[in-house]
Short mmCIF file of C-alpha atoms in Angstrom, two decimals:
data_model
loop_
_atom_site.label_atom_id
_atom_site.label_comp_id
_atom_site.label_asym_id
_atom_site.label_seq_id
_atom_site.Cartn_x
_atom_site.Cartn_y
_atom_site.Cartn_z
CA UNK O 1 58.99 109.48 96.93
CA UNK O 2 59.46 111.02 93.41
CA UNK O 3 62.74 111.94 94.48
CA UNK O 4 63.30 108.96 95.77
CA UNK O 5 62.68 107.61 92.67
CA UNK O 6 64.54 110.31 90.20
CA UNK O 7 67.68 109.62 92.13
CA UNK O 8 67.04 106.00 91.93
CA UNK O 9 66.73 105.77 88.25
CA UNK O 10 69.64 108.27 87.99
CA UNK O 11 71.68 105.54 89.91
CA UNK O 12 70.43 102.34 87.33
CA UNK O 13 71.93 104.84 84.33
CA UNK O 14 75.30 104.52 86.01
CA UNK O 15 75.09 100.50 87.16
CA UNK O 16 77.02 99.97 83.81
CA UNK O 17 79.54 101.93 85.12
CA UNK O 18 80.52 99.79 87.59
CA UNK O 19 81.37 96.53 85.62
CA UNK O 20 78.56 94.13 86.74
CA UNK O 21 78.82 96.25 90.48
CA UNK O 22 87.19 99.59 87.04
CA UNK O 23 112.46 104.38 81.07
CA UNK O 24 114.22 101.18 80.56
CA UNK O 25 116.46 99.92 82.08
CA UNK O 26 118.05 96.58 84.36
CA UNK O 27 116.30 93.30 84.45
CA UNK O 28 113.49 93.29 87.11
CA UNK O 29 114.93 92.23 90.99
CA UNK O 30 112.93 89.56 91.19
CA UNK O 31 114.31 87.74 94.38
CA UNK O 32 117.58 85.27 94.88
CA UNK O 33 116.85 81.72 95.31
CA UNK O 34 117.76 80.30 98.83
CA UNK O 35 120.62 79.29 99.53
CA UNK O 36 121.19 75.90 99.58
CA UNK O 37 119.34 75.40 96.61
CA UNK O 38 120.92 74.15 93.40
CA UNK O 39 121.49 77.20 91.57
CA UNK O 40 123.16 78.50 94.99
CA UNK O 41 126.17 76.13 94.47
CA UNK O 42 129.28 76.04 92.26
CA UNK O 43 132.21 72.89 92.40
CA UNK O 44 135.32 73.28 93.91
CA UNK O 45 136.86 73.83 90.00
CA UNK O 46 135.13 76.86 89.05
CA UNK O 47 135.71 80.60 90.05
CA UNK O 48 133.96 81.50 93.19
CA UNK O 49 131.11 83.95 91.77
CA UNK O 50 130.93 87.52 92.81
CA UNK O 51 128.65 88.14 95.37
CA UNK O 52 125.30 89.13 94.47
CA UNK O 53 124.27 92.86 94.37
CA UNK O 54 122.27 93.63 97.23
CA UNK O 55 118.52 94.23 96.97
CA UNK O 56 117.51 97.89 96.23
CA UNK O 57 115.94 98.69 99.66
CA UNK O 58 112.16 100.06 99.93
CA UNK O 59 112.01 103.71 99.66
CA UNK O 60 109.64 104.76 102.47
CA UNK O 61 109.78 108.54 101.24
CA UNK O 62 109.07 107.45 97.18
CA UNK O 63 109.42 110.82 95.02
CA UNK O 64 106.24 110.33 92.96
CA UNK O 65 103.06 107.90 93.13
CA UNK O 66 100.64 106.21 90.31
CA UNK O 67 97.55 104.54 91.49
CA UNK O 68 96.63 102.27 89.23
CA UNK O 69 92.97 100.30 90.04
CA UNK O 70 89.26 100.89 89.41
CA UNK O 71 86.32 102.99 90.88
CA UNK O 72 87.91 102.57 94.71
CA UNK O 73 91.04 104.33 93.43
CA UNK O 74 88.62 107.01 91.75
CA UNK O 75 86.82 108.05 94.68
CA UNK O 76 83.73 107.14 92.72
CA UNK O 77 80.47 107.86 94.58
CA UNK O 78 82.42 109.33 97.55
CA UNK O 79 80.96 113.06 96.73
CA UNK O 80 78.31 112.97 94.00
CA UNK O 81 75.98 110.47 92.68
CA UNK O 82 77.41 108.25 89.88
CA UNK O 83 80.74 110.77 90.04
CA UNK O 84 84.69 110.14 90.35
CA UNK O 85 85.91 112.23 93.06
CA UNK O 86 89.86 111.35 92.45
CA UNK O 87 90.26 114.61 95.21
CA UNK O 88 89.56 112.37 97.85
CA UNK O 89 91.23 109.42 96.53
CA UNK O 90 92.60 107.03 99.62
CA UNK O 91 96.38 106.68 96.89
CA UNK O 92 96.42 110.02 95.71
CA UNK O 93 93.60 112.81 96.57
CA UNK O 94 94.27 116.38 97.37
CA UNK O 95 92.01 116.79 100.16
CA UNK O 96 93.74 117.05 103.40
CA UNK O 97 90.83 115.49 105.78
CA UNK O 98 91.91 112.04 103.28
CA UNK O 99 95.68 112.86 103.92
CA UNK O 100 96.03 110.28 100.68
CA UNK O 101 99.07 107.87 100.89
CA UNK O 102 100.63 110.23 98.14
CA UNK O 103 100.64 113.32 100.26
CA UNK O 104 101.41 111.37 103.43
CA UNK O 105 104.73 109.33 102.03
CA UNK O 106 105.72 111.49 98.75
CA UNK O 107 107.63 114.24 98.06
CA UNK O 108 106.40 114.99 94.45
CA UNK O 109 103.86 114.61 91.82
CA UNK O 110 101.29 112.19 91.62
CA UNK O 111 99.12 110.22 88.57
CA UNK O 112 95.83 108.56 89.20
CA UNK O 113 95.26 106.47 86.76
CA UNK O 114 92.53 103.98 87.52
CA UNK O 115 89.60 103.91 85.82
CA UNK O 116 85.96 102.99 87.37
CA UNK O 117 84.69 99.67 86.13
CA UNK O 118 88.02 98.01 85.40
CA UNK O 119 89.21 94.95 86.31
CA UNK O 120 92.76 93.06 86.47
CA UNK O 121 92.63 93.06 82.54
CA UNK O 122 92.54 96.24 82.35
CA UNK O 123 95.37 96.75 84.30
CA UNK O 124 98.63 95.66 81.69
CA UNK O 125 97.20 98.54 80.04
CA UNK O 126 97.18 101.19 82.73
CA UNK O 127 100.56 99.89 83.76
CA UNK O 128 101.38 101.28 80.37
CA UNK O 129 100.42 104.40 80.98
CA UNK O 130 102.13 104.47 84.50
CA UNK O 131 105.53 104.11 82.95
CA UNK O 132 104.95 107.15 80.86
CA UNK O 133 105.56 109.49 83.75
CA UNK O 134 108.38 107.06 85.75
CA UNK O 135 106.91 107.25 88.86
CA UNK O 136 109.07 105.81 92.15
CA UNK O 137 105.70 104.50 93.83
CA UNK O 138 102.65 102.45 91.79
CA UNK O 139 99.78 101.93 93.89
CA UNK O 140 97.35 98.66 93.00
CA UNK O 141 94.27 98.25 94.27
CA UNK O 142 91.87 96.06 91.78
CA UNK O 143 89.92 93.17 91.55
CA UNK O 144 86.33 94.02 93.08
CA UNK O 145 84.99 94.09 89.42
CA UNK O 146 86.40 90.32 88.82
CA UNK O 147 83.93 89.12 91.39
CA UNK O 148 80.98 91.96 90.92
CA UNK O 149 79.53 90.16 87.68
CA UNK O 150 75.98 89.11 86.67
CA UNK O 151 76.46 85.51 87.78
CA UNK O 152 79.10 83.37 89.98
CA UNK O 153 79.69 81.66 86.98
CA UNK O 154 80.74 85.26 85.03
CA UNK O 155 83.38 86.15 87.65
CA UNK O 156 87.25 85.95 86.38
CA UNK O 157 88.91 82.94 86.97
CA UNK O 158 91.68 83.08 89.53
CA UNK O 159 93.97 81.44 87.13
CA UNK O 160 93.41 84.65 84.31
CA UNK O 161 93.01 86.72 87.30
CA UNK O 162 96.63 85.66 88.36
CA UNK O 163 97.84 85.46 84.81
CA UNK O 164 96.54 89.14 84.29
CA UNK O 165 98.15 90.64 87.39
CA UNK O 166 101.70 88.73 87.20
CA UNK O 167 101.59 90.46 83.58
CA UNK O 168 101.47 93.66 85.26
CA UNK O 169 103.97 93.21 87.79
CA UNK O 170 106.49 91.64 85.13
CA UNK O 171 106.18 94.85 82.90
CA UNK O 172 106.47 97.07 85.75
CA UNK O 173 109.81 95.61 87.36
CA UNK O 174 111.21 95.07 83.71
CA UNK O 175 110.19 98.99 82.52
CA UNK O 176 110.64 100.91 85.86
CA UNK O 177 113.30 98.35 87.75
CA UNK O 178 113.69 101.24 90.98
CA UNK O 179 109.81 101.68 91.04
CA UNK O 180 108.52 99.70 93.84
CA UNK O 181 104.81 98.41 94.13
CA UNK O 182 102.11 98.64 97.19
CA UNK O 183 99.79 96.34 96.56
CA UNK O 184 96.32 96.82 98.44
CA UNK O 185 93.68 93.55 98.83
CA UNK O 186 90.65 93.55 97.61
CA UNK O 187 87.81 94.46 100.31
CA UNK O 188 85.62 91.72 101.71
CA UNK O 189 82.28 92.39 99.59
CA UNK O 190 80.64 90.01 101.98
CA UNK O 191 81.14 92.58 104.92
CA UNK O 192 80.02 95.13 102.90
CA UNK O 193 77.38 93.63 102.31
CA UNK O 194 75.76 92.99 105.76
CA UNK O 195 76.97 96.78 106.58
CA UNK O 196 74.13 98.49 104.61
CA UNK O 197 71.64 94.59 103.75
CA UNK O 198 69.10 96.16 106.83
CA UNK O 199 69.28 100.04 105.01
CA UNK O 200 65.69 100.12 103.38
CA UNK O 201 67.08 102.48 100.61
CA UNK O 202 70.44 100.58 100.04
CA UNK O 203 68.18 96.90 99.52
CA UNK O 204 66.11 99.60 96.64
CA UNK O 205 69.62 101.11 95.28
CA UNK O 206 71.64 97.62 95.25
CA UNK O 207 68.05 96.03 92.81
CA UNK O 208 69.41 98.19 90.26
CA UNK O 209 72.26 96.27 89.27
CA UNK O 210 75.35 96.96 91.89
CA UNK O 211 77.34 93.54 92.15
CA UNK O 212 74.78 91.39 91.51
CA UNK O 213 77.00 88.60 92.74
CA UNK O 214 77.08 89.83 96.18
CA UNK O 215 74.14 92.26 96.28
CA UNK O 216 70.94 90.45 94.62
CA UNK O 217 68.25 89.42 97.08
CA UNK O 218 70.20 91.65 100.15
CA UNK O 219 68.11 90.52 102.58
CA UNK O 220 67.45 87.38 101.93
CA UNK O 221 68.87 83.60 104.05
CA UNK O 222 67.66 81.45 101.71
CA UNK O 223 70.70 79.03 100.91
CA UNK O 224 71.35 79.68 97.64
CA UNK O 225 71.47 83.89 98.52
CA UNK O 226 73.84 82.29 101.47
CA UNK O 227 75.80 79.94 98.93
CA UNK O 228 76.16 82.39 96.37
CA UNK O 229 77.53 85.23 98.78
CA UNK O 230 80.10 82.44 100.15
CA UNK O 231 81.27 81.58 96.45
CA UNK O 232 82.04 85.81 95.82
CA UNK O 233 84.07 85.81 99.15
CA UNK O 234 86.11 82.67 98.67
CA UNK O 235 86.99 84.07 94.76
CA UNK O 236 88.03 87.18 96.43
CA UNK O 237 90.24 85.86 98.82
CA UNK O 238 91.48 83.55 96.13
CA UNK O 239 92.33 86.29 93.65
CA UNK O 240 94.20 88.16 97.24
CA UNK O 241 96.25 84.79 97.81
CA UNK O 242 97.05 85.15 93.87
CA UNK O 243 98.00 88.88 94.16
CA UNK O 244 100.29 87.93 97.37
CA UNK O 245 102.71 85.03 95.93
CA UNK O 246 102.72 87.22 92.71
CA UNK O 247 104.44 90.03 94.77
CA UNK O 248 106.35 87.76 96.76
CA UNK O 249 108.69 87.10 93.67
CA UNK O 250 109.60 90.86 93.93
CA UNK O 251 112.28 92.37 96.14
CA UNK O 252 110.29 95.90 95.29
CA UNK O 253 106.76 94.95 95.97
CA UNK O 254 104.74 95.11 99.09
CA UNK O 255 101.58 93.09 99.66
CA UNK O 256 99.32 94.60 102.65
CA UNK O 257 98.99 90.94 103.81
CA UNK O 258 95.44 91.51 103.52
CA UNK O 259 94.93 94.71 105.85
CA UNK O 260 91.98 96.30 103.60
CA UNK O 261 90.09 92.64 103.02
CA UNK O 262 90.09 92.45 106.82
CA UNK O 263 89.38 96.33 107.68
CA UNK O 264 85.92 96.34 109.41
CA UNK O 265 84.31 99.21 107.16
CA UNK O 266 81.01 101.23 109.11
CA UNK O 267 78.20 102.22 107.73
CA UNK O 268 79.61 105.93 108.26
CA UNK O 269 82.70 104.43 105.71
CA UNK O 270 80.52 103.95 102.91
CA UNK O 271 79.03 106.12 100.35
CA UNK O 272 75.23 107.59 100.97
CA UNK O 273 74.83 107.29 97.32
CA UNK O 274 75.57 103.31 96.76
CA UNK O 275 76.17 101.94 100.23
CA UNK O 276 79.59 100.32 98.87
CA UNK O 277 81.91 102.37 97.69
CA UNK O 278 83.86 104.30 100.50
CA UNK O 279 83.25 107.77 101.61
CA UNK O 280 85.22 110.26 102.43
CA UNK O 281 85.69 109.15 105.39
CA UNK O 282 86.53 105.24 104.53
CA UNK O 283 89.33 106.90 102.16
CA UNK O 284 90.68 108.91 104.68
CA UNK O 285 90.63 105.46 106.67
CA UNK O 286 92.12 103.32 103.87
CA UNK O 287 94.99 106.28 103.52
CA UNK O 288 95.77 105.55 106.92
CA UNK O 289 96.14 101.70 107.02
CA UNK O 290 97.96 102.11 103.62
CA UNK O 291 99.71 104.63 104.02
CA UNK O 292 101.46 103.02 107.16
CA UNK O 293 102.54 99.44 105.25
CA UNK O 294 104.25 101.76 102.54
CA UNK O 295 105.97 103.55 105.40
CA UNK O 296 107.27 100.84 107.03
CA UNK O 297 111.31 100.48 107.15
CA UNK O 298 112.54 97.56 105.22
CA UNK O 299 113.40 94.50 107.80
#
């Protein structure tokens, strides 16, 4: 029991950690209206226009990645207590048994640049630091933090939310015009809640502070446990919906349609130190889905 409750304590020191649970170049290709709309018409008078460039196709073998995102992308919890373990990272880890997305679809170096505990406002500023090294793939995978706050009411509204992340994606395709974007959906904190709520040492972990939106009370029906748990899932698949149409507007951005929001993580998935983070083995699995959107041919 007293090392119960050493490692315990040693995981309320870290709560904090977790938020509340982080060259120039041509105008961005931001994609053609549809024809048949206004601005795809000229009169009879004028010139007949030259016809537009076509889009830059999606690289499926990108030279070089940069994951941009929070603790997720930094393999935090995945191999010590209250630890990034960026080795194992699911965009860019060494570690073969992940087979990252990086070592699966790129042919050169790779930057992870996430930071545990950040959320999407964070991320104009990592974007920054992304177009330092001009890399042909950026990886996104935030937003967990937005909704892991110390009330409903303290979660980031989807309008900054969407504000924040269209920021991002406008500096990107203005800075780095041939870098294209994957951009990963948040998880669905709701599942991963129920995963561990029956684990007798996860319900003593998640009192210490992890995403008290989702995680307060784990075990509890009562309707307002019920009614707060609902309000964290429908702001997470509002702030997905938000990070979809933003992408939409780019001929180099992917959206996973919500493939990691949907994946059915196991108890086997998550961390043994937090119950909520992925393990190695939920990397490896995220990789995999991830790795095969960014693969995909271009239709």
């Amino acid at each position: 029991m007293r090392a119960l409750l050493r490692h315990s304590l040693a995981l309320a020191a870290g709560a904090a950690l977790l938020g509340g649970c982080s060259s120039g170049g041509a105008p961005p290709a931001a994609k053609s209206p549809p024809a048949g709309s206004p601005s795809a018409h000229t009169s009879h008078s004028a010139p007949r226009a030259a016809p537009a460039a076509p889009a830059r196709p999606w690289n499926v073998h990108p030279a070089s990645v940069a994951a941009l995102g929070d603790s997720i992308t930094r393999g935090f919890d995945a191999c010590k207590p209250l630890q990034d373990c960026p080795d194992v990272s699911w965009a860019t880890g060494s570690r073969g048994s992940v087979a990252s997305v990086a070592s699966r679809v790129a042919g050169g170096g790779s930057w992870n640049l996430a930071r545990t505990g950040a959320r999407v406002a964070d991320l104009p500023a990592q974007a920054e630091e992304a177009a330092a090294h001009k890399p042909a793939m950026v990886t996104i995978l935030i937003g967990a933090n937005d909704a892991c706050r110390t009330s409903t009411a303290a979660m980031t509204s989807v309008a900054d939310f969407r504000a924040d992340f269209a920021k991002t994606l406008g500096y990107l395709h203005r800075t780095l015009p041939a870098t294209q974007v994957l951009v990963a959906s948040i998880p669905d904190l709701r599942h991963l809640w129920s995963v561990g709520r029956d684990n007798a040492l996860a319900q003593q972990l998640w009192k210490l502070g992890l995403c008290p939106t989702m995680l307060d009370a784990p075990s509890s029906d009562a309707p307002a446990a019920r009614t707060r748990r609902d309000a964290v899932r429908a702001r997470v698949v509002a702030y997905n919906a938000a990070m979809g149409a933003v992408c939409a507007r780019y001929d180099r951005c992917r959206y996973d349609g919500g493939a990691v929001f949907r994946y059915p993580f196991t108890a086997d998935q998550l961390s043994t130190w937090d119950w909520f983070h992925p393990s190695p083995r939920g990397q490896h699995e995220l990789a995999a889905l991830l790795a095969g959107i960014a693969s995909r041919p271009p239709s």
